[in-house]
Amino acid sequence: MAVFAHPDDEQGVSGSLLKYGRMGANTTLICATRGEAGEIAPGVDATPENLGQVREQEMRRAAQVAEIKHLYFLDYRDSGMAGTAENEHQQCLNQASLFDVAAQVTRIVRQEKPQVLLTFDAYGGYGHPDHIQMHKVALLAFFVAGDPRAYPEQLRAGLVPWAPKKLYFGAFTKSRFARWYEFMQEQGQEMTEIAREFQKRALPDEAVTARIDVSEFVDLKMQSLKCHASQLGPNTFFARIPEEFRRESNKTETFVLAESRLPRPDGVETDLFAGIADVAPAEIADESEELGT
């Protein structure tokens, strides 16, 4: 289960979702907002008024390409970047109660019964307030979903406690972006604010605890990304990088094992389900019932 904030946030883990989905895992993506506060790429038939609807449909198409079995929207509004007026909107994720958002995620965890959770690191990759909020929410849900004292109304409604085995944070590594930054400097291109934040916050490679080979899914990853057309403007950081650079970096997805109910492995993992006997029991998938899709 991937727990994220906006359409396209899942792109850092889309290969892993594909890989394990094809192995039988009951893959789920939670998207807290519809990205209503984002910029609109040129040439896209979207307006500020309908952008949320456009991006929901883009997310649904991207999820189909990534073969994600369950997609949930939590119906919060995109909060925009830190310090903007969007942060103060009453319906935005930044203004929502952490415990109310965590209740929704906990409900979905208890429904879909994931053994592995994926989410943002503590800084949300580049500091977006919605990313940071969903980091907190996923962390809270990891700890309370298996506790019958948490959100007991869900148990009265027929759900049962469920404790995921592992929680991973997506990891942006320094080596992944080094060549990109070098290329931009060679071309005399100015770094975007987001690019500078990535550069500052990228993890040393030795901090990575899991490297997942998704090289066979690079084409599908790129196809899934292109579904998010309203976010693929020509001046974005990623649009300025040659496709061959992006394809090469997309062959591996990197993570940090943040929490585990299993013994921690020695060395770097190559399998997010290492130590878990049953990747996706058939009975779990059979009993699943999507909520709020």
mmCIF file of C-alpha atoms in Angstrom:
data_model
loop_
_atom_site.group_PDB
_atom_site.id
_atom_site.type_symbol
_atom_site.label_atom_id
_atom_site.label_comp_id
_atom_site.label_asym_id
_atom_site.label_seq_id
_atom_site.Cartn_x
_atom_site.Cartn_y
_atom_site.Cartn_z
ATOM 1 C CA MET A 1 0.000 0.000 0.000
ATOM 2 C CA ALA A 2 1.334 3.402 -1.033
ATOM 3 C CA VAL A 3 0.176 6.407 1.004
ATOM 4 C CA PHE A 4 0.652 9.708 -0.811
ATOM 5 C CA ALA A 5 -0.775 13.201 -1.191
ATOM 6 C CA HIS A 6 -1.256 14.082 -4.868
ATOM 7 C CA PRO A 7 -1.665 12.554 -8.309
ATOM 8 C CA ASP A 8 1.848 11.703 -9.624
ATOM 9 C CA ASP A 9 3.386 11.249 -6.139
ATOM 10 C CA GLU A 10 3.166 7.516 -6.774
ATOM 11 C CA GLN A 11 5.653 7.691 -9.644
ATOM 12 C CA GLY A 12 8.620 7.043 -7.365
ATOM 13 C CA VAL A 13 7.171 3.647 -6.450
ATOM 14 C CA SER A 14 5.142 2.757 -9.549
ATOM 15 C CA GLY A 15 7.654 0.112 -10.580
ATOM 16 C CA SER A 16 7.429 -1.616 -7.217
ATOM 17 C CA LEU A 17 3.641 -1.546 -7.343
ATOM 18 C CA LEU A 18 3.791 -3.127 -10.795
ATOM 19 C CA LYS A 19 6.392 -5.693 -9.781
ATOM 20 C CA TYR A 20 4.611 -6.930 -6.693
ATOM 21 C CA GLY A 21 1.160 -6.631 -8.225
ATOM 22 C CA ARG A 22 2.208 -9.071 -10.926
ATOM 23 C CA MET A 23 3.555 -11.353 -8.207
ATOM 24 C CA GLY A 24 0.096 -11.447 -6.633
ATOM 25 C CA ALA A 25 0.187 -8.604 -4.115
ATOM 26 C CA ASN A 26 -3.063 -6.736 -3.472
ATOM 27 C CA THR A 27 -1.676 -3.320 -4.461
ATOM 28 C CA THR A 28 -3.368 -0.188 -3.153
ATOM 29 C CA LEU A 29 -2.733 3.529 -3.622
ATOM 30 C CA ILE A 30 -4.130 6.223 -1.343
ATOM 31 C CA CYS A 31 -4.189 9.722 -2.836
ATOM 32 C CA ALA A 32 -5.232 12.326 -0.267
ATOM 33 C CA THR A 33 -6.005 15.169 -2.711
ATOM 34 C CA ARG A 34 -6.604 15.776 -6.391
ATOM 35 C CA GLY A 35 -3.800 18.302 -6.891
ATOM 36 C CA GLU A 36 -6.151 21.256 -7.338
ATOM 37 C CA ALA A 37 -3.529 23.877 -6.396
ATOM 38 C CA GLY A 38 -0.869 22.891 -8.896
ATOM 39 C CA GLU A 39 0.280 24.691 -12.017
ATOM 40 C CA ILE A 40 -1.293 23.647 -15.311
ATOM 41 C CA ALA A 41 1.000 22.541 -18.123
ATOM 42 C CA PRO A 42 0.605 24.362 -21.447
ATOM 43 C CA GLY A 43 -1.615 22.694 -24.015
ATOM 44 C CA VAL A 44 -3.697 20.793 -21.466
ATOM 45 C CA ASP A 45 -7.468 21.200 -21.515
ATOM 46 C CA ALA A 46 -7.783 22.163 -17.853
ATOM 47 C CA THR A 47 -8.664 25.273 -15.876
ATOM 48 C CA PRO A 48 -8.199 26.193 -12.219
ATOM 49 C CA GLU A 49 -11.885 25.402 -11.756
ATOM 50 C CA ASN A 50 -11.763 21.843 -13.141
ATOM 51 C CA LEU A 51 -8.135 20.933 -12.444
ATOM 52 C CA GLY A 52 -9.053 18.545 -9.629
ATOM 53 C CA GLN A 53 -11.367 16.600 -11.916
ATOM 54 C CA VAL A 54 -8.759 16.501 -14.686
ATOM 55 C CA ARG A 55 -6.070 15.243 -12.358
ATOM 56 C CA GLU A 56 -8.329 12.620 -10.848
ATOM 57 C CA GLN A 57 -8.871 11.155 -14.306
ATOM 58 C CA GLU A 58 -5.146 11.365 -15.040
ATOM 59 C CA MET A 59 -4.466 9.525 -11.775
ATOM 60 C CA ARG A 60 -6.967 6.829 -12.654
ATOM 61 C CA ARG A 61 -5.331 6.298 -16.051
ATOM 62 C CA ALA A 62 -1.855 6.221 -14.495
ATOM 63 C CA ALA A 63 -3.066 3.682 -11.914
ATOM 64 C CA GLN A 64 -4.428 1.468 -14.687
ATOM 65 C CA VAL A 65 -1.076 1.513 -16.472
ATOM 66 C CA ALA A 66 0.685 0.664 -13.190
ATOM 67 C CA GLU A 67 -1.902 -2.103 -12.677
ATOM 68 C CA ILE A 68 -2.785 -0.805 -9.204
ATOM 69 C CA LYS A 69 -5.712 -2.834 -7.936
ATOM 70 C CA HIS A 70 -7.266 -0.283 -5.573
ATOM 71 C CA LEU A 71 -7.195 3.508 -5.765
ATOM 72 C CA TYR A 72 -8.621 5.684 -2.993
ATOM 73 C CA PHE A 73 -9.089 9.455 -2.885
ATOM 74 C CA LEU A 74 -9.532 10.983 0.575
ATOM 75 C CA ASP A 75 -11.270 14.102 -0.781
ATOM 76 C CA TYR A 76 -9.056 16.735 0.832
ATOM 77 C CA ARG A 77 -8.054 19.798 -1.139
ATOM 78 C CA ASP A 78 -4.478 20.323 -2.282
ATOM 79 C CA SER A 79 -2.757 22.728 0.139
ATOM 80 C CA GLY A 80 -0.290 24.181 -2.340
ATOM 81 C CA MET A 81 3.274 25.037 -1.424
ATOM 82 C CA ALA A 82 4.225 26.220 2.058
ATOM 83 C CA GLY A 83 3.391 29.852 2.733
ATOM 84 C CA THR A 84 0.754 30.219 0.003
ATOM 85 C CA ALA A 85 -2.859 31.234 0.483
ATOM 86 C CA GLU A 86 -3.897 27.705 -0.490
ATOM 87 C CA ASN A 87 -2.508 26.532 2.891
ATOM 88 C CA GLU A 88 -5.341 28.353 4.641
ATOM 89 C CA HIS A 89 -8.226 26.854 2.666
ATOM 90 C CA GLN A 90 -10.625 25.191 5.116
ATOM 91 C CA GLN A 91 -10.865 21.975 3.099
ATOM 92 C CA CYS A 92 -7.159 21.584 2.408
ATOM 93 C CA LEU A 93 -5.103 18.718 3.766
ATOM 94 C CA ASN A 94 -2.806 21.092 5.636
ATOM 95 C CA GLN A 95 -5.755 22.261 7.767
ATOM 96 C CA ALA A 96 -7.157 18.788 8.421
ATOM 97 C CA SER A 97 -6.842 17.028 11.753
ATOM 98 C CA LEU A 98 -3.980 14.532 11.655
ATOM 99 C CA PHE A 99 -6.095 12.036 13.584
ATOM 100 C CA ASP A 100 -9.065 12.409 11.231
ATOM 101 C CA VAL A 101 -6.882 11.745 8.188
ATOM 102 C CA ALA A 102 -5.196 8.848 9.983
ATOM 103 C CA ALA A 103 -8.618 7.374 10.763
ATOM 104 C CA GLN A 104 -9.374 7.164 7.045
ATOM 105 C CA VAL A 105 -6.015 5.600 6.219
ATOM 106 C CA THR A 106 -6.333 3.176 9.147
ATOM 107 C CA ARG A 107 -9.738 2.143 7.846
ATOM 108 C CA ILE A 108 -8.279 1.356 4.431
ATOM 109 C CA VAL A 109 -5.357 -0.522 6.005
ATOM 110 C CA ARG A 110 -7.800 -2.668 7.955
ATOM 111 C CA GLN A 111 -9.838 -3.219 4.809
ATOM 112 C CA GLU A 112 -7.037 -4.070 2.362
ATOM 113 C CA LYS A 113 -4.618 -5.674 4.885
ATOM 114 C CA PRO A 114 -1.271 -4.609 3.400
ATOM 115 C CA GLN A 115 1.882 -6.185 4.744
ATOM 116 C CA VAL A 116 4.064 -3.347 3.435
ATOM 117 C CA LEU A 117 3.375 0.407 3.551
ATOM 118 C CA LEU A 118 5.188 2.959 1.376
ATOM 119 C CA THR A 119 5.157 6.724 1.967
ATOM 120 C CA PHE A 120 7.216 9.933 2.028
ATOM 121 C CA ASP A 121 10.181 10.625 4.249
ATOM 122 C CA ALA A 122 9.840 13.129 7.118
ATOM 123 C CA TYR A 123 10.553 16.083 4.827
ATOM 124 C CA GLY A 124 8.158 14.910 2.146
ATOM 125 C CA GLY A 125 10.869 14.767 -0.497
ATOM 126 C CA TYR A 126 11.054 18.532 -0.995
ATOM 127 C CA GLY A 127 9.050 20.010 1.862
ATOM 128 C CA HIS A 128 5.508 20.145 0.484
ATOM 129 C CA PRO A 129 3.125 20.452 3.483
ATOM 130 C CA ASP A 130 0.790 17.775 2.103
ATOM 131 C CA HIS A 131 3.686 15.343 1.712
ATOM 132 C CA ILE A 132 4.741 15.961 5.299
ATOM 133 C CA GLN A 133 1.158 15.486 6.497
ATOM 134 C CA MET A 134 0.826 12.130 4.738
ATOM 135 C CA HIS A 135 4.186 11.021 6.127
ATOM 136 C CA LYS A 136 2.774 11.600 9.620
ATOM 137 C CA VAL A 137 -0.505 9.924 8.735
ATOM 138 C CA ALA A 138 1.146 6.782 7.339
ATOM 139 C CA LEU A 139 3.422 6.534 10.363
ATOM 140 C CA LEU A 140 0.464 6.834 12.727
ATOM 141 C CA ALA A 141 -1.614 4.303 10.789
ATOM 142 C CA PHE A 142 1.268 1.826 10.810
ATOM 143 C CA PHE A 143 1.303 1.858 14.595
ATOM 144 C CA VAL A 144 -2.422 2.006 15.408
ATOM 145 C CA ALA A 145 -4.151 -0.064 12.693
ATOM 146 C CA GLY A 146 -3.410 -3.268 14.611
ATOM 147 C CA ASP A 147 -4.551 -1.843 17.957
ATOM 148 C CA PRO A 148 -8.228 -2.508 18.770
ATOM 149 C CA ARG A 149 -8.255 0.576 21.008
ATOM 150 C CA ALA A 150 -7.718 2.833 17.986
ATOM 151 C CA TYR A 151 -10.823 3.925 16.096
ATOM 152 C CA PRO A 152 -13.060 1.265 17.698
ATOM 153 C CA GLU A 153 -16.036 2.419 15.618
ATOM 154 C CA GLN A 154 -14.352 0.741 12.659
ATOM 155 C CA LEU A 155 -14.355 -2.573 14.508
ATOM 156 C CA ARG A 156 -18.017 -2.169 15.386
ATOM 157 C CA ALA A 157 -18.621 -1.717 11.654
ATOM 158 C CA GLY A 158 -17.057 -5.115 10.977
ATOM 159 C CA LEU A 159 -13.396 -4.393 10.320
ATOM 160 C CA VAL A 160 -10.659 -6.097 12.324
ATOM 161 C CA PRO A 161 -7.269 -4.818 13.528
ATOM 162 C CA TRP A 162 -4.442 -5.266 11.051
ATOM 163 C CA ALA A 163 -0.762 -4.537 11.680
ATOM 164 C CA PRO A 164 1.434 -4.129 8.577
ATOM 165 C CA LYS A 165 4.836 -5.744 8.880
ATOM 166 C CA LYS A 166 7.003 -3.018 7.320
ATOM 167 C CA LEU A 167 6.962 0.707 6.623
ATOM 168 C CA TYR A 168 9.312 2.137 3.999
ATOM 169 C CA PHE A 169 10.074 5.742 3.115
ATOM 170 C CA GLY A 170 10.853 6.511 -0.504
ATOM 171 C CA ALA A 171 14.453 7.669 -0.831
ATOM 172 C CA PHE A 172 15.776 10.277 -3.248
ATOM 173 C CA THR A 173 19.505 9.535 -3.437
ATOM 174 C CA LYS A 174 22.335 11.924 -4.194
ATOM 175 C CA SER A 175 23.708 9.650 -6.908
ATOM 176 C CA ARG A 176 20.354 9.504 -8.679
ATOM 177 C CA PHE A 177 20.258 13.262 -9.138
ATOM 178 C CA ALA A 178 23.970 14.014 -9.477
ATOM 179 C CA ARG A 179 24.077 13.381 -13.220
ATOM 180 C CA TRP A 180 20.874 15.352 -13.724
ATOM 181 C CA TYR A 181 22.264 18.371 -11.903
ATOM 182 C CA GLU A 182 25.525 18.110 -13.807
ATOM 183 C CA PHE A 183 23.644 18.070 -17.105
ATOM 184 C CA MET A 184 21.609 21.148 -16.172
ATOM 185 C CA GLN A 185 24.744 23.019 -15.172
ATOM 186 C CA GLU A 186 26.463 22.068 -18.427
ATOM 187 C CA GLN A 187 23.451 23.382 -20.335
ATOM 188 C CA GLY A 188 23.456 26.591 -18.309
ATOM 189 C CA GLN A 189 19.951 25.892 -17.059
ATOM 190 C CA GLU A 190 18.772 27.534 -13.868
ATOM 191 C CA MET A 191 17.799 25.125 -11.106
ATOM 192 C CA THR A 192 14.134 25.227 -10.110
ATOM 193 C CA GLU A 193 13.215 25.673 -6.470
ATOM 194 C CA ILE A 194 12.082 22.050 -6.258
ATOM 195 C CA ALA A 195 15.353 20.894 -7.853
ATOM 196 C CA ARG A 196 17.324 22.847 -5.257
ATOM 197 C CA GLU A 197 15.276 21.266 -2.463
ATOM 198 C CA PHE A 198 15.898 17.794 -3.870
ATOM 199 C CA GLN A 199 19.592 18.570 -4.084
ATOM 200 C CA LYS A 200 19.690 19.694 -0.449
ATOM 201 C CA ARG A 201 17.595 16.853 0.928
ATOM 202 C CA ALA A 202 18.740 13.884 -1.176
ATOM 203 C CA LEU A 203 20.035 11.017 0.925
ATOM 204 C CA PRO A 204 23.577 9.681 0.820
ATOM 205 C CA ASP A 205 23.508 6.371 -0.987
ATOM 206 C CA GLU A 206 24.740 4.528 2.090
ATOM 207 C CA ALA A 207 21.520 5.512 3.901
ATOM 208 C CA VAL A 208 19.415 3.439 1.491
ATOM 209 C CA THR A 209 18.308 0.116 2.969
ATOM 210 C CA ALA A 210 16.382 -1.322 -0.011
ATOM 211 C CA ARG A 211 17.052 -1.237 -3.740
ATOM 212 C CA ILE A 212 14.323 -2.755 -5.888
ATOM 213 C CA ASP A 213 15.118 -3.762 -9.465
ATOM 214 C CA VAL A 214 12.219 -2.598 -11.647
ATOM 215 C CA SER A 215 14.167 -2.396 -14.914
ATOM 216 C CA GLU A 216 11.654 -4.586 -16.756
ATOM 217 C CA PHE A 217 8.948 -2.014 -16.003
ATOM 218 C CA VAL A 218 10.704 1.161 -17.172
ATOM 219 C CA ASP A 219 8.512 1.511 -20.271
ATOM 220 C CA LEU A 220 5.343 1.152 -18.219
ATOM 221 C CA LYS A 221 6.678 3.576 -15.600
ATOM 222 C CA MET A 222 7.275 6.181 -18.291
ATOM 223 C CA GLN A 223 3.859 5.497 -19.793
ATOM 224 C CA SER A 224 2.226 5.893 -16.380
ATOM 225 C CA LEU A 225 4.038 9.180 -15.791
ATOM 226 C CA LYS A 226 2.852 10.563 -19.130
ATOM 227 C CA CYS A 227 -0.737 10.071 -17.979
ATOM 228 C CA HIS A 228 -0.177 13.042 -15.641
ATOM 229 C CA ALA A 229 -0.157 15.411 -18.620
ATOM 230 C CA SER A 230 -1.367 18.464 -16.708
ATOM 231 C CA GLN A 231 1.808 18.357 -14.609
ATOM 232 C CA LEU A 232 4.340 17.795 -17.398
ATOM 233 C CA GLY A 233 5.083 21.366 -18.413
ATOM 234 C CA PRO A 234 8.235 22.044 -20.468
ATOM 235 C CA ASN A 235 9.817 24.122 -17.713
ATOM 236 C CA THR A 236 9.534 21.575 -14.922
ATOM 237 C CA PHE A 237 12.712 20.112 -13.467
ATOM 238 C CA PHE A 238 12.086 16.613 -14.825
ATOM 239 C CA ALA A 239 11.092 17.829 -18.293
ATOM 240 C CA ARG A 240 14.529 19.396 -18.733
ATOM 241 C CA ILE A 241 16.348 16.096 -18.216
ATOM 242 C CA PRO A 242 17.009 13.889 -21.269
ATOM 243 C CA GLU A 243 14.770 10.851 -21.356
ATOM 244 C CA GLU A 244 17.711 8.451 -21.435
ATOM 245 C CA PHE A 245 18.900 9.843 -18.088
ATOM 246 C CA ARG A 246 15.454 9.399 -16.578
ATOM 247 C CA ARG A 247 15.058 5.913 -18.007
ATOM 248 C CA GLU A 248 18.339 4.808 -16.468
ATOM 249 C CA SER A 249 17.452 6.158 -13.024
ATOM 250 C CA ASN A 250 13.988 4.580 -13.239
ATOM 251 C CA LYS A 251 15.462 1.086 -13.348
ATOM 252 C CA THR A 252 15.869 1.011 -9.570
ATOM 253 C CA GLU A 253 13.587 2.280 -6.799
ATOM 254 C CA THR A 254 15.216 3.072 -3.478
ATOM 255 C CA PHE A 255 13.801 3.024 0.043
ATOM 256 C CA VAL A 256 14.651 3.325 3.697
ATOM 257 C CA LEU A 257 13.138 0.746 6.051
ATOM 258 C CA ALA A 258 11.653 3.074 8.663
ATOM 259 C CA GLU A 259 9.734 0.635 10.860
ATOM 260 C CA SER A 260 9.514 -3.153 10.971
ATOM 261 C CA ARG A 261 7.753 -5.755 13.071
ATOM 262 C CA LEU A 262 10.233 -8.300 11.728
ATOM 263 C CA PRO A 263 13.938 -8.668 12.512
ATOM 264 C CA ARG A 264 15.865 -6.045 10.602
ATOM 265 C CA PRO A 265 17.916 -7.501 7.757
ATOM 266 C CA ASP A 266 21.660 -7.334 7.401
ATOM 267 C CA GLY A 267 22.745 -5.317 4.395
ATOM 268 C CA VAL A 268 20.623 -3.778 1.667
ATOM 269 C CA GLU A 269 17.342 -5.509 0.828
ATOM 270 C CA THR A 270 16.429 -6.345 -2.749
ATOM 271 C CA ASP A 271 12.877 -7.391 -1.882
ATOM 272 C CA LEU A 272 10.344 -5.313 0.066
ATOM 273 C CA PHE A 273 8.701 -8.548 1.198
ATOM 274 C CA ALA A 274 11.902 -10.111 2.504
ATOM 275 C CA GLY A 275 11.083 -11.987 5.697
ATOM 276 C CA ILE A 276 7.356 -12.040 5.011
ATOM 277 C CA ALA A 277 6.166 -15.571 4.316
ATOM 278 C CA ASP A 278 3.017 -14.776 2.341
ATOM 279 C CA VAL A 279 3.219 -11.888 -0.108
ATOM 280 C CA ALA A 280 -0.491 -11.602 -0.760
ATOM 281 C CA PRO A 281 -2.743 -14.372 0.556
ATOM 282 C CA ALA A 282 -5.525 -15.104 -1.898
ATOM 283 C CA GLU A 283 -8.111 -14.904 0.843
ATOM 284 C CA ILE A 284 -7.134 -11.294 1.575
ATOM 285 C CA ALA A 285 -7.601 -10.253 -2.036
ATOM 286 C CA ASP A 286 -10.884 -12.159 -2.266
ATOM 287 C CA GLU A 287 -12.323 -10.491 0.802
ATOM 288 C CA SER A 288 -11.316 -6.957 -0.241
ATOM 289 C CA GLU A 289 -14.048 -4.395 -0.865
ATOM 290 C CA GLU A 290 -13.038 -0.971 -2.073
ATOM 291 C CA LEU A 291 -14.156 1.973 0.033
ATOM 292 C CA GLY A 292 -14.518 5.500 -1.225
ATOM 293 C CA THR A 293 -13.030 4.969 -4.668
#
